PDB file of C-alpha atoms in Angstrom:
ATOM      1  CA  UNK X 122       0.000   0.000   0.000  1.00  0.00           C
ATOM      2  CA  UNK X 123       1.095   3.090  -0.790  1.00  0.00           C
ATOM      3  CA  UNK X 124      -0.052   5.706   1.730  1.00  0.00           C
ATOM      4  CA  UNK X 125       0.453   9.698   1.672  1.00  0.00           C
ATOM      5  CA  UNK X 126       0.014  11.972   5.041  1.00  0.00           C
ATOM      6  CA  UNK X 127      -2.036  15.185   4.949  1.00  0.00           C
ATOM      7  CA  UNK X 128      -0.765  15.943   8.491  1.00  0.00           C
ATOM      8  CA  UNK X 129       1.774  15.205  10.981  1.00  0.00           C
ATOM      9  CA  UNK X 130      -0.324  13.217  13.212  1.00  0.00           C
ATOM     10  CA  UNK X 131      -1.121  11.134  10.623  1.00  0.00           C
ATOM     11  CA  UNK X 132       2.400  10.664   9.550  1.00  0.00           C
ATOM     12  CA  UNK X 133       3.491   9.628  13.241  1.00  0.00           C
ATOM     13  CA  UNK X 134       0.432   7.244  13.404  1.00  0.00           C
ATOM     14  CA  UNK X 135       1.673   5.421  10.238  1.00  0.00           C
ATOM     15  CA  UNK X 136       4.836   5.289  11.337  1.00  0.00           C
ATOM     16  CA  UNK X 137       4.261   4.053  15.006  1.00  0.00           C
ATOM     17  CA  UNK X 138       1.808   1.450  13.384  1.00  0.00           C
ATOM     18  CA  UNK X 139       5.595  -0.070  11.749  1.00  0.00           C
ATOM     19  CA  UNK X 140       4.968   1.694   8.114  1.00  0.00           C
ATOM     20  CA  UNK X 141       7.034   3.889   7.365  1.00  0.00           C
ATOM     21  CA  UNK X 142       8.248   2.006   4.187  1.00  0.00           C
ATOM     22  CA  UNK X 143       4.637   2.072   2.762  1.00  0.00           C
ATOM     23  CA  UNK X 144       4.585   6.279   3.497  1.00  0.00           C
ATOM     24  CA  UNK X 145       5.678   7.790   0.118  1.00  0.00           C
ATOM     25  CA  UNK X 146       4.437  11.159   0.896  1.00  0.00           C
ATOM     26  CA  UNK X 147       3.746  13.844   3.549  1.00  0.00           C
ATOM     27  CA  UNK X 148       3.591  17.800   4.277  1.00  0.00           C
ATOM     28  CA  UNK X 149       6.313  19.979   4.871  1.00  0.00           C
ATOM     29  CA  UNK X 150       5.616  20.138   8.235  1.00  0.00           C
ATOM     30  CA  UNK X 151       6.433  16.276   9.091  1.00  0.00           C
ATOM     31  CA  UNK X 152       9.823  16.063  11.091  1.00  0.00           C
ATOM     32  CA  UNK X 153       8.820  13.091  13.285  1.00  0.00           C
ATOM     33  CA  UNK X 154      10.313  10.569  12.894  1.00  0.00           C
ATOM     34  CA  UNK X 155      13.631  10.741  11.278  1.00  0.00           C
ATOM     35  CA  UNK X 156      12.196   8.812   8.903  1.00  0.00           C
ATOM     36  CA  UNK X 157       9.293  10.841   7.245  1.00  0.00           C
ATOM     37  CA  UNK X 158      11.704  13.747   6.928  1.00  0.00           C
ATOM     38  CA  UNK X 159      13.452  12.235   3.506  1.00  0.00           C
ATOM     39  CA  UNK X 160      10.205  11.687   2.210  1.00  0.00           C
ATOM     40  CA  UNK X 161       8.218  13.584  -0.959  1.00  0.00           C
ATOM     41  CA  UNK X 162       6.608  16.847   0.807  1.00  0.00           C
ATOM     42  CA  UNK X 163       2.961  17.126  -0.824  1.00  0.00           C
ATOM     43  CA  UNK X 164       1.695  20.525   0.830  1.00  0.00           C
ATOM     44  CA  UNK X 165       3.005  23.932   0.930  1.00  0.00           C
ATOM     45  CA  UNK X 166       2.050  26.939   3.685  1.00  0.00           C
ATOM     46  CA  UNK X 167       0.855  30.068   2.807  1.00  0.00           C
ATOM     47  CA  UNK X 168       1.488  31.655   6.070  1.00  0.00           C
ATOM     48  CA  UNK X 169       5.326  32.974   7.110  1.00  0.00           C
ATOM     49  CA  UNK X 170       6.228  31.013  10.049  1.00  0.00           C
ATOM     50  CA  UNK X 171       8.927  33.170  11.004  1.00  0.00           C
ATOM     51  CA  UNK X 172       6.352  36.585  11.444  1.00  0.00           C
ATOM     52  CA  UNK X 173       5.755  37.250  15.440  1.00  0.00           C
ATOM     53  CA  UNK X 174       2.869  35.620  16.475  1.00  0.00           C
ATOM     54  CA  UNK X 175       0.345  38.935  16.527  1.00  0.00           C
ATOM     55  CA  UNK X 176       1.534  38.954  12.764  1.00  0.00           C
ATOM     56  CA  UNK X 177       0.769  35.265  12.158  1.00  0.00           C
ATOM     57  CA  UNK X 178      -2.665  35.200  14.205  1.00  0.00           C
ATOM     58  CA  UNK X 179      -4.006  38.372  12.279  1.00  0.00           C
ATOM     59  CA  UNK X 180      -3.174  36.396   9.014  1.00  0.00           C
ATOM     60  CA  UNK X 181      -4.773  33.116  10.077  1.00  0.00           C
ATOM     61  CA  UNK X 182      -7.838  35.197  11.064  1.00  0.00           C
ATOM     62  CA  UNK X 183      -8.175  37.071   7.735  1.00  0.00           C
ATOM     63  CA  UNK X 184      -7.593  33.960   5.543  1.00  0.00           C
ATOM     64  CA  UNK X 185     -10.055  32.049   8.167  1.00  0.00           C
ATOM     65  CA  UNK X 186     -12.780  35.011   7.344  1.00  0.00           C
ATOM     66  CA  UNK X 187     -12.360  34.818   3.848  1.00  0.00           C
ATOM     67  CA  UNK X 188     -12.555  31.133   3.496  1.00  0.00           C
ATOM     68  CA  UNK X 189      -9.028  30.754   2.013  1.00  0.00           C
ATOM     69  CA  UNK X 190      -6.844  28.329   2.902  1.00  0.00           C
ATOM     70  CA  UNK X 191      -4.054  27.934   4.602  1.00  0.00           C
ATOM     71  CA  UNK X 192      -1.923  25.251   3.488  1.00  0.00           C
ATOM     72  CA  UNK X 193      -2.358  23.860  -0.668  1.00  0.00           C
ATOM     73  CA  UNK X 194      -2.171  20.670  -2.211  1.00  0.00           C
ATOM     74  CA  UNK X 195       0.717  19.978  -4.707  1.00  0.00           C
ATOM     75  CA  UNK X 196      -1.575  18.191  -6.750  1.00  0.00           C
ATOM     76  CA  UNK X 197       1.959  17.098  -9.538  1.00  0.00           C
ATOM     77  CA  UNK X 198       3.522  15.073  -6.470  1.00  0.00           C
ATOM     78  CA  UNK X 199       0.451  13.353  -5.197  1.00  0.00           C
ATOM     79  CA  UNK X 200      -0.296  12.325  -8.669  1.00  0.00           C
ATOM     80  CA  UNK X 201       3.473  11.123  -9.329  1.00  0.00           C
ATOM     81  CA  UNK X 202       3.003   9.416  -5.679  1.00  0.00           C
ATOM     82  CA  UNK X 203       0.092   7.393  -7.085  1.00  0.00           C
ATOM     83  CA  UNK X 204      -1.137   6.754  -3.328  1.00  0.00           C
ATOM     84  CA  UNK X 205      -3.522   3.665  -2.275  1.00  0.00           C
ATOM     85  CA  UNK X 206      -4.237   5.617   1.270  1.00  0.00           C
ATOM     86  CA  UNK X 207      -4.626   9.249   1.455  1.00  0.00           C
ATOM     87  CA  UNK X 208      -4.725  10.252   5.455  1.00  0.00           C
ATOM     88  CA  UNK X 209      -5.993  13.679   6.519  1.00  0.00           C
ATOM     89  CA  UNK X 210      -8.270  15.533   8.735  1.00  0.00           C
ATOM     90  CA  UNK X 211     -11.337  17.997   9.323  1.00  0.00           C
ATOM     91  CA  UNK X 212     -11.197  18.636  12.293  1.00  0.00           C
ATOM     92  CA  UNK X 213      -9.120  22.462  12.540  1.00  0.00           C
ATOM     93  CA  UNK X 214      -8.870  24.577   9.324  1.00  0.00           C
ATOM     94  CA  UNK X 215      -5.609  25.745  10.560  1.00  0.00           C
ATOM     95  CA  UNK X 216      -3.872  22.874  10.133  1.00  0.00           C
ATOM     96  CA  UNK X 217      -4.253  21.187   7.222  1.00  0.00           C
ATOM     97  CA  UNK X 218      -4.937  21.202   2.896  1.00  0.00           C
ATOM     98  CA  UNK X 219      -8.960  22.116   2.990  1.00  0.00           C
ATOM     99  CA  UNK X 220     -11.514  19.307   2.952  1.00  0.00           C
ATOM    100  CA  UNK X 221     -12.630  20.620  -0.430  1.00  0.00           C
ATOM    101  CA  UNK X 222      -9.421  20.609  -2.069  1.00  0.00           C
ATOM    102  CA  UNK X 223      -8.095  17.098  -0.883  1.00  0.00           C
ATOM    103  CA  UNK X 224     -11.572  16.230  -2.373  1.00  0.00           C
ATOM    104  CA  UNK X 225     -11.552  17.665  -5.752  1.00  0.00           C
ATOM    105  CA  UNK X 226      -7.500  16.498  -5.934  1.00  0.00           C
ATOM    106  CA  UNK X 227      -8.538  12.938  -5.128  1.00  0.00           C
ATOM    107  CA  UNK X 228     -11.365  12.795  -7.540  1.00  0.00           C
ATOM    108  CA  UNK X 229      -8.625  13.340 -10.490  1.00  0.00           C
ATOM    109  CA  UNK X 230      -6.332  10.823  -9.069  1.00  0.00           C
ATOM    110  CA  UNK X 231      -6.641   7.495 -11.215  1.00  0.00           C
ATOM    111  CA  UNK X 232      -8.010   4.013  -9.007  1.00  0.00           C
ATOM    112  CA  UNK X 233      -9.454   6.668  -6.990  1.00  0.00           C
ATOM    113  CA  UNK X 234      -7.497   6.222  -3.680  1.00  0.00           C
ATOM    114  CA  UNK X 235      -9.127   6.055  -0.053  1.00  0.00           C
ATOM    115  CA  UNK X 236      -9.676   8.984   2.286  1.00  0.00           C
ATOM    116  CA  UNK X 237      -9.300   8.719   6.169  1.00  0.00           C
ATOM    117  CA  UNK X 238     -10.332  11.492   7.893  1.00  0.00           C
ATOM    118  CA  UNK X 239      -9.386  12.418  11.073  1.00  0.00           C
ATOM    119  CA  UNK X 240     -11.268  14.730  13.667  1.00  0.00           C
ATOM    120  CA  UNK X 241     -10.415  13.486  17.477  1.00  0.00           C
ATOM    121  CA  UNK X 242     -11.564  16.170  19.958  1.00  0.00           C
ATOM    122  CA  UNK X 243     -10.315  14.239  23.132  1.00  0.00           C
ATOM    123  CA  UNK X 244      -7.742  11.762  23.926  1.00  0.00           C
ATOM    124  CA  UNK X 245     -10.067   8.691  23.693  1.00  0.00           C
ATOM    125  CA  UNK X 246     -10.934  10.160  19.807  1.00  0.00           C
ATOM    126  CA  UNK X 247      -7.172  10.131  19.300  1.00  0.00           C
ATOM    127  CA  UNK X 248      -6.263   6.371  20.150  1.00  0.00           C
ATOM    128  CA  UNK X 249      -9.487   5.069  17.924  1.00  0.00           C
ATOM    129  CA  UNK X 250      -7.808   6.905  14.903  1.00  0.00           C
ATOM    130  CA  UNK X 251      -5.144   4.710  15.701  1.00  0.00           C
ATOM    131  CA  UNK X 252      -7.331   2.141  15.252  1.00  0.00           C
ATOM    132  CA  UNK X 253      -8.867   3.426  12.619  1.00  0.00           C
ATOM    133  CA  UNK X 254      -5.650   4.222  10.174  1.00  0.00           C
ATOM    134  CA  UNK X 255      -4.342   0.363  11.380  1.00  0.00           C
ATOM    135  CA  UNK X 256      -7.827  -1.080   9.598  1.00  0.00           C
ATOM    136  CA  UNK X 257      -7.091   1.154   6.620  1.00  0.00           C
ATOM    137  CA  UNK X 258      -3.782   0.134   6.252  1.00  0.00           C
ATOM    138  CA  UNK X 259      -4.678  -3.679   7.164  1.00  0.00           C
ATOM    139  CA  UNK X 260      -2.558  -3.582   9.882  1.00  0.00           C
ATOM    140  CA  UNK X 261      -5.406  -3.758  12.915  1.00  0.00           C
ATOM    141  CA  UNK X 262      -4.147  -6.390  15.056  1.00  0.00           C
ATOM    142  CA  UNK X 263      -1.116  -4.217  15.147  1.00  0.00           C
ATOM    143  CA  UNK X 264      -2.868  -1.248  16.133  1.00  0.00           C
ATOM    144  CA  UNK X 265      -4.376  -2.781  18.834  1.00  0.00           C
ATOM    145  CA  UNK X 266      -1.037  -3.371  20.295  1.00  0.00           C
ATOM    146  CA  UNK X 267       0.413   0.271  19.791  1.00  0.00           C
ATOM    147  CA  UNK X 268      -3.078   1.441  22.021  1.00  0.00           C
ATOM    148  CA  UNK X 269      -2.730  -0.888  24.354  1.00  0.00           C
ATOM    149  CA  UNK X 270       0.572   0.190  25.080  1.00  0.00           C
ATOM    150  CA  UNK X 271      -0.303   3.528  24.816  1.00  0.00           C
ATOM    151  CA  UNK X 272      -3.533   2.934  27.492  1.00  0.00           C
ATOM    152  CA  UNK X 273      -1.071   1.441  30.155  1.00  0.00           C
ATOM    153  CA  UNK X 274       1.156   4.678  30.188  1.00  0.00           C
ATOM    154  CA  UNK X 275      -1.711   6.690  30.729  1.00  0.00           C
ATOM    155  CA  UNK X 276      -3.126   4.084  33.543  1.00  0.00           C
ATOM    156  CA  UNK X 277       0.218   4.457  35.037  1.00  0.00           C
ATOM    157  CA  UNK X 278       0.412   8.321  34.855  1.00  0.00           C
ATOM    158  CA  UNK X 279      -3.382   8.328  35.970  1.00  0.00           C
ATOM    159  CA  UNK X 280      -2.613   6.323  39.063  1.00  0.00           C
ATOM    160  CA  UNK X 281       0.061   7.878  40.520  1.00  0.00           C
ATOM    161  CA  UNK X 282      -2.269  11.234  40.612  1.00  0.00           C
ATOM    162  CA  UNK X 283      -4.688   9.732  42.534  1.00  0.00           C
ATOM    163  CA  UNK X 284      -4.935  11.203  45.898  1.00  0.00           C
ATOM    164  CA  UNK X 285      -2.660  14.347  45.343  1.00  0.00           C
ATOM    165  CA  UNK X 286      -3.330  18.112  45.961  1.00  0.00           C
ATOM    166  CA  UNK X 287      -4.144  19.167  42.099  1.00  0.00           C
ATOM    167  CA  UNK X 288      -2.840  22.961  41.645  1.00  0.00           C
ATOM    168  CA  UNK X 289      -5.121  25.375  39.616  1.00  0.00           C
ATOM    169  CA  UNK X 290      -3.595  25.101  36.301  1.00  0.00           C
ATOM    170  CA  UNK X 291      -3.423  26.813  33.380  1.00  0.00           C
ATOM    171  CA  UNK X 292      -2.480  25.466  29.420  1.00  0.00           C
ATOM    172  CA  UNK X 293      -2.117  28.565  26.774  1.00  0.00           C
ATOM    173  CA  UNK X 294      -1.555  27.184  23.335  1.00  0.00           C
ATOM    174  CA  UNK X 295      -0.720  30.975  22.148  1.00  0.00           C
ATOM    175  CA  UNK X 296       0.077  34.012  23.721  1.00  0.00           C
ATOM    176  CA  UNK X 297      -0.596  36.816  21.287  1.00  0.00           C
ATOM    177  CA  UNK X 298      -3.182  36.752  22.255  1.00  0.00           C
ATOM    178  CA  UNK X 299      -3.437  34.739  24.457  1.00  0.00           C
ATOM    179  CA  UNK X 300      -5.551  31.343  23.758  1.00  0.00           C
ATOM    180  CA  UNK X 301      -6.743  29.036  25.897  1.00  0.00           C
ATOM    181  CA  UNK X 302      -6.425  24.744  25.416  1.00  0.00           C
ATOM    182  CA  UNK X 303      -8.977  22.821  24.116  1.00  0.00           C
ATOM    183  CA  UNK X 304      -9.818  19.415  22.847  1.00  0.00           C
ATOM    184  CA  UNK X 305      -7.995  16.606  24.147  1.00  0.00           C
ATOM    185  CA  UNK X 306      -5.400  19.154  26.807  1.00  0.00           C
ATOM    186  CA  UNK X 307      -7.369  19.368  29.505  1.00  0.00           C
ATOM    187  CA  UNK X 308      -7.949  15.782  29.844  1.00  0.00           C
ATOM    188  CA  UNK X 309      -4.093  15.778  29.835  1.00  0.00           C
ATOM    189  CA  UNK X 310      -3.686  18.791  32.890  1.00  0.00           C
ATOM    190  CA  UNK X 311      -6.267  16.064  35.077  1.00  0.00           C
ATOM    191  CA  UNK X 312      -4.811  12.549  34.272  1.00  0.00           C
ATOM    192  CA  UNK X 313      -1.475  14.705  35.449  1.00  0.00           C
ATOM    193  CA  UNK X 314      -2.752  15.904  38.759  1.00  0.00           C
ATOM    194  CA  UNK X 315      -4.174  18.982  37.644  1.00  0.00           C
ATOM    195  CA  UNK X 316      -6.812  21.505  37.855  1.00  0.00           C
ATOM    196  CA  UNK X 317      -7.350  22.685  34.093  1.00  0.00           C
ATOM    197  CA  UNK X 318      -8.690  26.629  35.319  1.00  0.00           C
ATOM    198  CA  UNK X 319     -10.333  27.647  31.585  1.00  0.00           C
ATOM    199  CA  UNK X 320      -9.993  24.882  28.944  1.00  0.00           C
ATOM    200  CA  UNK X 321     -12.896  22.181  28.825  1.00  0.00           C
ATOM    201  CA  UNK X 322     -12.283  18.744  27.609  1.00  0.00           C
ATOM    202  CA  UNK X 323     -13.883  18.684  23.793  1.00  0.00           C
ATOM    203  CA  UNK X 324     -13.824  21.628  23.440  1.00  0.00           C
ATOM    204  CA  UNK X 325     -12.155  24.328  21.222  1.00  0.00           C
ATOM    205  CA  UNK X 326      -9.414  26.548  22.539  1.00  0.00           C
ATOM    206  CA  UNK X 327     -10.861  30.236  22.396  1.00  0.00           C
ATOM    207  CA  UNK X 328      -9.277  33.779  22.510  1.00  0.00           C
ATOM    208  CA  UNK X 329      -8.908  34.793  26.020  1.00  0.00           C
ATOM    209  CA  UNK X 330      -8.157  38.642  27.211  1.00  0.00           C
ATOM    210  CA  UNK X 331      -5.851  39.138  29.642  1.00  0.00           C
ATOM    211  CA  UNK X 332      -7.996  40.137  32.405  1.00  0.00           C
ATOM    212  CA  UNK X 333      -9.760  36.349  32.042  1.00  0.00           C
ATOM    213  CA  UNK X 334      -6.329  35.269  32.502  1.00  0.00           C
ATOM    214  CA  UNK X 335      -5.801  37.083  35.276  1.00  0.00           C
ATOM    215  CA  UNK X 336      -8.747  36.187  36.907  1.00  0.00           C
ATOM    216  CA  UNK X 337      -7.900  32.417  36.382  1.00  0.00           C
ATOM    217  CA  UNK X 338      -5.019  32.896  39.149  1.00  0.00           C
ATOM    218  CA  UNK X 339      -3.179  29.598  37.767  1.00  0.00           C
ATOM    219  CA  UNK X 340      -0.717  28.287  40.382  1.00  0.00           C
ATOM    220  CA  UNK X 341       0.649  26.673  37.336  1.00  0.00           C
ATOM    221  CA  UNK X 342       0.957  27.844  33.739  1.00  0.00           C
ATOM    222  CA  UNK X 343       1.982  25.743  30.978  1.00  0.00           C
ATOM    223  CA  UNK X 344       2.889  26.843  27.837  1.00  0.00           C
ATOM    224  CA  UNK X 345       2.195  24.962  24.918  1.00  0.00           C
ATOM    225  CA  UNK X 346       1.770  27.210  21.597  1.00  0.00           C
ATOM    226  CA  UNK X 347       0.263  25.367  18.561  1.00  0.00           C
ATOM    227  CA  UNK X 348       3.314  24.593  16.205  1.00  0.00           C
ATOM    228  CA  UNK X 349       6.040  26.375  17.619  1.00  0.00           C
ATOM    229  CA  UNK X 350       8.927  25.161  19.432  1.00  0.00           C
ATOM    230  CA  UNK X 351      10.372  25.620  22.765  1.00  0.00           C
ATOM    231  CA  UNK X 352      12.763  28.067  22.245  1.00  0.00           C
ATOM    232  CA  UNK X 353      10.469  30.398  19.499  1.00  0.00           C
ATOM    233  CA  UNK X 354       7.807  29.876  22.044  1.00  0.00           C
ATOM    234  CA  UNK X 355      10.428  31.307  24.830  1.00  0.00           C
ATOM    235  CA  UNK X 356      10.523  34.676  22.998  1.00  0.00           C
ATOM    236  CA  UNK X 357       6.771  34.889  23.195  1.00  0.00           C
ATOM    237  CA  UNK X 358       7.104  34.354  26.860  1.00  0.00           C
ATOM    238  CA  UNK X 359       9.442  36.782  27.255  1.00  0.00           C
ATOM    239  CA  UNK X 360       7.516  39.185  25.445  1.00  0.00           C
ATOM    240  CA  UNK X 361       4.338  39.155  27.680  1.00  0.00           C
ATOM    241  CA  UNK X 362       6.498  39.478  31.091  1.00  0.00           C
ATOM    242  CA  UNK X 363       6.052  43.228  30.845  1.00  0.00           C
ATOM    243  CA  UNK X 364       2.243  42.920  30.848  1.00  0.00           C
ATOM    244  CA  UNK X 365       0.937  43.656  34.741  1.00  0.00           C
ATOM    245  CA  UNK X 366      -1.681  40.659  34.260  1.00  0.00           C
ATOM    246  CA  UNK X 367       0.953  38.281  34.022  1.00  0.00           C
ATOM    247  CA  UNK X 368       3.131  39.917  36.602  1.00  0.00           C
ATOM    248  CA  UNK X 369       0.459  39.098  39.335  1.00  0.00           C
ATOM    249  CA  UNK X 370      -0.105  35.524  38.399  1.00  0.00           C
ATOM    250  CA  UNK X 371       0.737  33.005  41.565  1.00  0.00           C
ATOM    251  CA  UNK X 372       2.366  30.999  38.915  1.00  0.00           C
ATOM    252  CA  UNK X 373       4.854  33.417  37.863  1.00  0.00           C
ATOM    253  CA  UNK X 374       5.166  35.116  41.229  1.00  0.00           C
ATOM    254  CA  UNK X 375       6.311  31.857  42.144  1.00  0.00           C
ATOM    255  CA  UNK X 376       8.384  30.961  39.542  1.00  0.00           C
ATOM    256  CA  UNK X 377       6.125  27.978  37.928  1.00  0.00           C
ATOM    257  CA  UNK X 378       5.632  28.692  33.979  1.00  0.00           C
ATOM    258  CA  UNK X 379       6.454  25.612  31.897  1.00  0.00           C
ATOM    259  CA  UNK X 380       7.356  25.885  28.104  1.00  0.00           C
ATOM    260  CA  UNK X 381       6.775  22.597  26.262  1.00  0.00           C
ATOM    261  CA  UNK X 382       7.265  21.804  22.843  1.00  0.00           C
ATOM    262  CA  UNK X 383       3.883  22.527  21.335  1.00  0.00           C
ATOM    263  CA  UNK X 384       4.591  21.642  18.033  1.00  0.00           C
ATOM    264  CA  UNK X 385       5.952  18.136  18.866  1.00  0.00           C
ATOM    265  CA  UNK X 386       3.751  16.720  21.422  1.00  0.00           C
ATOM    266  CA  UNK X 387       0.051  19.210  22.324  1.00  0.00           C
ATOM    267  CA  UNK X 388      -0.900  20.043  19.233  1.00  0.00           C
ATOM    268  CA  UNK X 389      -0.598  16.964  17.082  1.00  0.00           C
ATOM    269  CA  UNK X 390      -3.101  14.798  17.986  1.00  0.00           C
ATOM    270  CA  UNK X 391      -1.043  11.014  17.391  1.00  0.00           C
ATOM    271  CA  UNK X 392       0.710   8.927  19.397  1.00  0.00           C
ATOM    272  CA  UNK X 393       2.993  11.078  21.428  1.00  0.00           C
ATOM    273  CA  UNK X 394       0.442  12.925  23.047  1.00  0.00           C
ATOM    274  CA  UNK X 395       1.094  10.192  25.757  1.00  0.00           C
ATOM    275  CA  UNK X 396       4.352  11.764  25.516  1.00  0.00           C
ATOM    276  CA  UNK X 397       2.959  15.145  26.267  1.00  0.00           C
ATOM    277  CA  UNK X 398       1.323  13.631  28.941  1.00  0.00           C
ATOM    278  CA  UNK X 399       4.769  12.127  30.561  1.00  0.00           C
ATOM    279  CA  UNK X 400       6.569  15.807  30.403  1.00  0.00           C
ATOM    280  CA  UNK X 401       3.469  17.923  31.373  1.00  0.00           C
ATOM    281  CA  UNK X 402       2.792  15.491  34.585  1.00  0.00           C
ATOM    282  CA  UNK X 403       6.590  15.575  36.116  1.00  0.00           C
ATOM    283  CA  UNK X 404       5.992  19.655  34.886  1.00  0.00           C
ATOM    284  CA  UNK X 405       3.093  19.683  37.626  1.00  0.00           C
ATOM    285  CA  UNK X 406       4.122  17.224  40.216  1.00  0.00           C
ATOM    286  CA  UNK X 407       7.596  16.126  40.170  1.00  0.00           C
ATOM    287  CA  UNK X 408       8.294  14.573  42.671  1.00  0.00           C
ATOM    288  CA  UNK X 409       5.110  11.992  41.952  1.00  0.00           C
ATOM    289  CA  UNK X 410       5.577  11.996  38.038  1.00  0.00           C
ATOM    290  CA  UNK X 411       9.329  10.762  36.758  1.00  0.00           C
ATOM    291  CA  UNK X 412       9.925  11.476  34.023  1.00  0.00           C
ATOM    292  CA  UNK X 413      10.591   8.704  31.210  1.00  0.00           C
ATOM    293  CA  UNK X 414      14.366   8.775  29.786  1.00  0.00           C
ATOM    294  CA  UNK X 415      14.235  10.375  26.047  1.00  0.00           C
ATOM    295  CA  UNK X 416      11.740  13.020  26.770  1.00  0.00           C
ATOM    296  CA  UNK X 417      12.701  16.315  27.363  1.00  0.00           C
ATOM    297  CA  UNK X 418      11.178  18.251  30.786  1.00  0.00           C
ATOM    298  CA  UNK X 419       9.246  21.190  30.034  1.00  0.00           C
ATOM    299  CA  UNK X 420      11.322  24.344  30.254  1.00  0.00           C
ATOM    300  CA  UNK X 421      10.952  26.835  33.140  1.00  0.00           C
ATOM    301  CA  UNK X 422      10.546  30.077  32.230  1.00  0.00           C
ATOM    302  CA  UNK X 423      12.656  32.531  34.073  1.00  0.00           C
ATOM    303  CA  UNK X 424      10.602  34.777  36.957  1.00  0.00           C
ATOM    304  CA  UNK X 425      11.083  38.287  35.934  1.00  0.00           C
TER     305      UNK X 425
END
């Protein structure tokens, strides 16, 4: 089978599912694992990654209004890549090649090739896509294994947070402005011993103002934002420490704000979200949570 991945998710199910010889294409954005980066990119980004991230949020929201994508299709590669499997998802217009145009490109495809879409809103959603790619790919009896492994790790984590004093906590996936977490994140700030102050399991994340934020009075802020790294996510950080809202937060007053990796383990809705799980539960009680060898521990951010 020869499968192409309209997301990084995807790509990182495939690959954790043992096929990463049958992936022949992905988007530019797939760096995980080592092995999808050497593969035949398929989408392109209309929006400068590199802009500040007031810059990069007003463009989102204008193309967002408009109904104009944000990523497109290189409709010459997928054709050359003749795929069996095409894997993409519905579920955020931010993130991926629009519905309609993964549609129309498929329809001019020759043998037709299958479309799995994915749209997980909580964690649950997430492991039956695992599932749900293995059965497309005819590898479900190995998919059942990769969840069942995953399930135990979160058993484990959920376990050892039984019982202990859960701080007010709060996720931001962005920070100009600020946003709060949605989906499948807050589920991850309880299963790590934590009390998620705005976000709601399911649900969306939503612009917040600043006084919301500073009404939240998180003991504990994580911060996650949606596809940047750690250390591009440490200038935002840096730029809101002026900003007398965040000043007063307990968290920073006490010197607990967390900078994960967004783009590698919150916003990608795959297998290492179990990952994200492992970091952000030593993040919130370490001495409880240890954390696994080969992950990295969220970064604290200095107390100005």
């Amino acid at each position: 089978m020869r499968i192409v991945s309209l997301l990084p998710s995807a790509t990182e199910i495939v690959c954790s599912l043992g096929l990463e010889d049958q992936l022949v294409g992905v988007t530019h954005e797939c760096d995980h694992p080592e092995a999808a980066r050497s593969r035949p990119k398929v989408t392109h980004t209309l929006i400068p990654t590199d802009a500040p991230s007031g810059e990069i949020d007003a463009l989102v929201r204008e193309r967002l209004k408009t109904n104009r994508a944000l990523y497109t299709l290189d409709f010459p590669t997928v054709e050359r890549l003749a795929p069996d499997l095409i894997v993409t998802q519905t579920l955020c217009d931010v993130c991926a090649v629009a519905e309609a145009e993964v549609t129309a490109a498929t329809c001019r495809l020759p043998g037709r090739p299958r479309v799995v879409n994915l749209e997980p809103t909580t964690l649950e959603g997430v492991l039956a896509n695992v599932r749900t790619v293995g059965e497309a790919a005819g590898v479900a009896e190995r998919a059942d294994e990769v969840v069942r492994g995953l399930r135990a790790r979160i058993a484990a984590v959920a376990a050892r947070s039984m019982g202990v004093a859960r701080p007010r906590v709060l996720l931001l996936e962005w920070l100009d402005p600020p946003f709060s977490c949605g989906h499948w994140s807050p589920e991850l700030v309880a299963l790590a011993g934590g009390d998620e102050v705005i976000g709601r399991p399911g649900e969306r994340s939503r612009t917040l103002t600043w006084a919301e934020v500073a009404a939240a009075r998180p003991e504990v802020v994580v911060v996650a934002c949606c596809g940047l790294s750690v250390e591009r996510t440490m200038v935002d950080v840096a730029a809101v420490a002026a900003r007398p809202e965040w000043a007063a937060l307990p968290a920073v007053q006490s010197g607990r704000v967390y900078v994960v990796d967004g783009s590698a383990y919150f916003s990608r809705p795959g297998p290492r979200l179990v990952d994200a799980l492992e970091v952000l539960a030593h993040a919130v009680h370490p001495a409880v949570h240890p954390l696994p060898p080969g992950l990295p521990a969220a970064r604290r951010a200095a107390n100005e």
